[in-house]
Amino acid sequence: MIEILELTSDTTTETTKRELTSLFEKQLHAIAGKKALSQIERILEEALHPDSHVYFFIARLEGKAVAFAFFNTLTSFQKGGKYIWLNELYVEEAYRNQGIAKKLLLRIIYWAEQHKIKGIELETGMNNEATKALYNSLGFYDVVSKRYSFRF
């Protein structure tokens, strides 16, 4: 059975942090290489700070952490209030296509409704057909735009 848990600064144990760090490392290893672990640990501490606007959900299958999602809440005049930017949604490769990502997203949608959030924004690769099909099946729709980035 899949269990979806919201993580907070009060409820996140050291074991859960290690599990989450391991999942992040699997996801980001190809991008960040060896420096991924120290970045993940630092960012996780910042994100779990009580004053943060970052939220984590972790999925456990038979007690094992196999997936996570994290998002920020932001405010927009265009959206008429608070909205979610879904930063990451990751399922370990061995556990994909079992409905875990869908359950995570449904849990986030429920959370958003309970917190009077106006919408959810996210992005995915243009050729990621499976993920796009999942998002579309839940009522997400394509937004034509070009995202820009600046790093320090």
CSV table of C-alpha atoms in Angstrom, one decimal, residues 20-144:
chain,number,residue,atom,x,y,z
A,20,LEU,CA,14.9,12.0,1.0
A,21,THR,CA,18.5,12.9,0.4
A,22,SER,CA,19.0,9.5,-1.2
A,23,LEU,CA,16.1,10.0,-3.6
A,24,PHE,CA,17.3,13.4,-4.5
A,25,GLU,CA,20.7,12.1,-5.2
A,26,LYS,CA,19.4,9.4,-7.5
A,27,GLN,CA,17.4,12.0,-9.4
A,28,LEU,CA,20.1,14.7,-9.6
A,29,HIS,CA,23.3,12.6,-9.8
A,30,ALA,CA,23.5,12.9,-13.6
A,31,ILE,CA,23.0,16.7,-13.4
A,32,ALA,CA,25.1,17.7,-10.4
A,33,GLY,CA,27.6,14.8,-10.1
A,34,LYS,CA,29.6,14.4,-6.9
A,35,LYS,CA,28.7,17.8,-5.5
A,36,ALA,CA,25.0,16.8,-5.5
A,37,LEU,CA,25.1,15.3,-1.9
A,38,SER,CA,26.3,18.5,-0.2
A,39,GLN,CA,24.0,20.7,-2.2
A,40,ILE,CA,21.0,18.4,-1.4
A,41,GLU,CA,21.7,18.4,2.3
A,42,ARG,CA,22.1,22.2,2.5
A,43,ILE,CA,19.0,22.9,0.4
A,44,LEU,CA,17.0,20.4,2.4
A,45,GLU,CA,17.8,22.1,5.7
A,46,GLU,CA,16.8,25.5,4.2
A,47,ALA,CA,13.6,24.1,2.7
A,48,LEU,CA,12.5,22.4,6.0
A,49,HIS,CA,13.0,25.6,8.0
A,50,PRO,CA,9.7,26.5,9.7
A,51,ASP,CA,9.6,29.9,7.9
A,52,SER,CA,10.1,28.4,4.5
A,53,HIS,CA,7.4,28.3,1.8
A,54,VAL,CA,8.6,24.9,0.6
A,55,TYR,CA,6.6,21.8,1.2
A,56,PHE,CA,7.6,18.1,0.8
A,57,PHE,CA,5.5,15.0,0.4
A,58,ILE,CA,7.1,11.6,0.4
A,59,ALA,CA,5.6,8.3,-0.9
A,60,ARG,CA,6.3,5.1,1.0
A,61,LEU,CA,5.6,1.6,-0.4
A,62,GLU,CA,5.5,-1.0,2.4
A,63,GLY,CA,7.5,1.4,4.5
A,64,LYS,CA,10.2,2.2,1.9
A,65,ALA,CA,10.6,5.7,0.6
A,66,VAL,CA,10.2,5.4,-3.2
A,67,ALA,CA,9.1,8.9,-4.4
A,68,PHE,CA,8.8,12.5,-3.4
A,69,ALA,CA,7.4,15.8,-4.5
A,70,PHE,CA,8.3,19.3,-3.4
A,71,PHE,CA,6.8,22.6,-4.2
A,72,ASN,CA,6.9,26.3,-3.2
A,73,THR,CA,3.9,28.5,-2.6
A,74,LEU,CA,4.1,31.9,-4.3
A,75,THR,CA,1.7,34.8,-4.8
A,76,SER,CA,0.6,36.2,-8.1
A,77,PHE,CA,-1.7,39.1,-9.1
A,78,GLN,CA,-2.4,37.3,-12.4
A,79,LYS,CA,-3.5,34.2,-10.5
A,80,GLY,CA,-5.5,36.1,-7.9
A,81,GLY,CA,-3.5,34.9,-4.9
A,82,LYS,CA,-1.3,32.0,-3.9
A,83,TYR,CA,-0.3,29.3,-6.3
A,84,ILE,CA,2.1,26.3,-6.2
A,85,TRP,CA,5.2,25.9,-8.3
A,86,LEU,CA,5.9,22.2,-8.4
A,87,ASN,CA,9.7,22.0,-8.4
A,88,GLU,CA,10.2,18.2,-8.3
A,89,LEU,CA,8.2,15.1,-8.7
A,90,TYR,CA,10.4,12.0,-8.6
A,91,VAL,CA,9.7,8.3,-8.5
A,92,GLU,CA,12.5,5.7,-8.2
A,93,GLU,CA,12.9,4.0,-11.6
A,94,ALA,CA,12.0,0.5,-10.2
A,95,TYR,CA,8.6,1.9,-8.9
A,96,ARG,CA,7.4,3.8,-11.9
A,97,ASN,CA,4.2,3.1,-13.7
A,98,GLN,CA,2.5,1.9,-10.5
A,99,GLY,CA,0.4,5.0,-9.9
A,100,ILE,CA,2.7,6.5,-7.3
A,101,ALA,CA,3.2,9.9,-9.1
A,102,LYS,CA,-0.5,10.2,-9.6
A,103,LYS,CA,-1.2,9.6,-5.9
A,104,LEU,CA,1.4,12.2,-5.0
A,105,LEU,CA,-0.2,14.7,-7.4
A,106,LEU,CA,-3.6,14.0,-6.1
A,107,ARG,CA,-2.4,14.5,-2.5
A,108,ILE,CA,-0.9,17.9,-3.6
A,109,ILE,CA,-4.1,18.9,-5.3
A,110,TYR,CA,-6.0,18.0,-2.1
A,111,TRP,CA,-3.5,20.0,0.0
A,112,ALA,CA,-3.9,23.0,-2.4
A,113,GLU,CA,-7.7,23.0,-2.1
A,114,GLN,CA,-7.5,22.8,1.7
A,115,HIS,CA,-5.1,25.8,1.7
A,116,LYS,CA,-7.2,27.9,-0.8
A,117,ILE,CA,-4.4,27.8,-3.4
A,118,LYS,CA,-5.5,29.2,-6.8
A,119,GLY,CA,-3.5,26.9,-9.1
A,120,ILE,CA,-0.5,24.7,-9.7
A,121,GLU,CA,2.3,25.4,-12.2
A,122,LEU,CA,5.0,23.0,-13.3
A,123,GLU,CA,7.2,22.2,-16.2
A,124,THR,CA,8.4,19.0,-17.8
A,125,GLY,CA,10.5,18.1,-20.8
A,126,MET,CA,8.9,18.6,-24.2
A,127,ASN,CA,9.5,15.0,-25.1
A,128,ASN,CA,8.4,13.5,-21.8
A,129,GLU,CA,5.2,12.0,-23.1
A,130,ALA,CA,4.4,9.7,-20.1
A,131,THR,CA,4.6,12.6,-17.7
A,132,LYS,CA,2.6,14.9,-19.9
A,133,ALA,CA,-0.1,12.2,-20.2
A,134,LEU,CA,-0.2,12.0,-16.4
A,135,TYR,CA,-0.6,15.7,-16.0
A,136,ASN,CA,-3.2,15.9,-18.7
A,137,SER,CA,-5.2,13.1,-17.1
A,138,LEU,CA,-5.5,15.1,-13.9
A,139,GLY,CA,-6.7,18.3,-15.7
A,140,PHE,CA,-3.4,20.1,-16.2
A,141,TYR,CA,-3.1,21.8,-19.5
A,142,ASP,CA,-0.3,23.1,-21.7
A,143,VAL,CA,0.7,26.7,-21.4
A,144,VAL,CA,2.6,28.2,-24.3
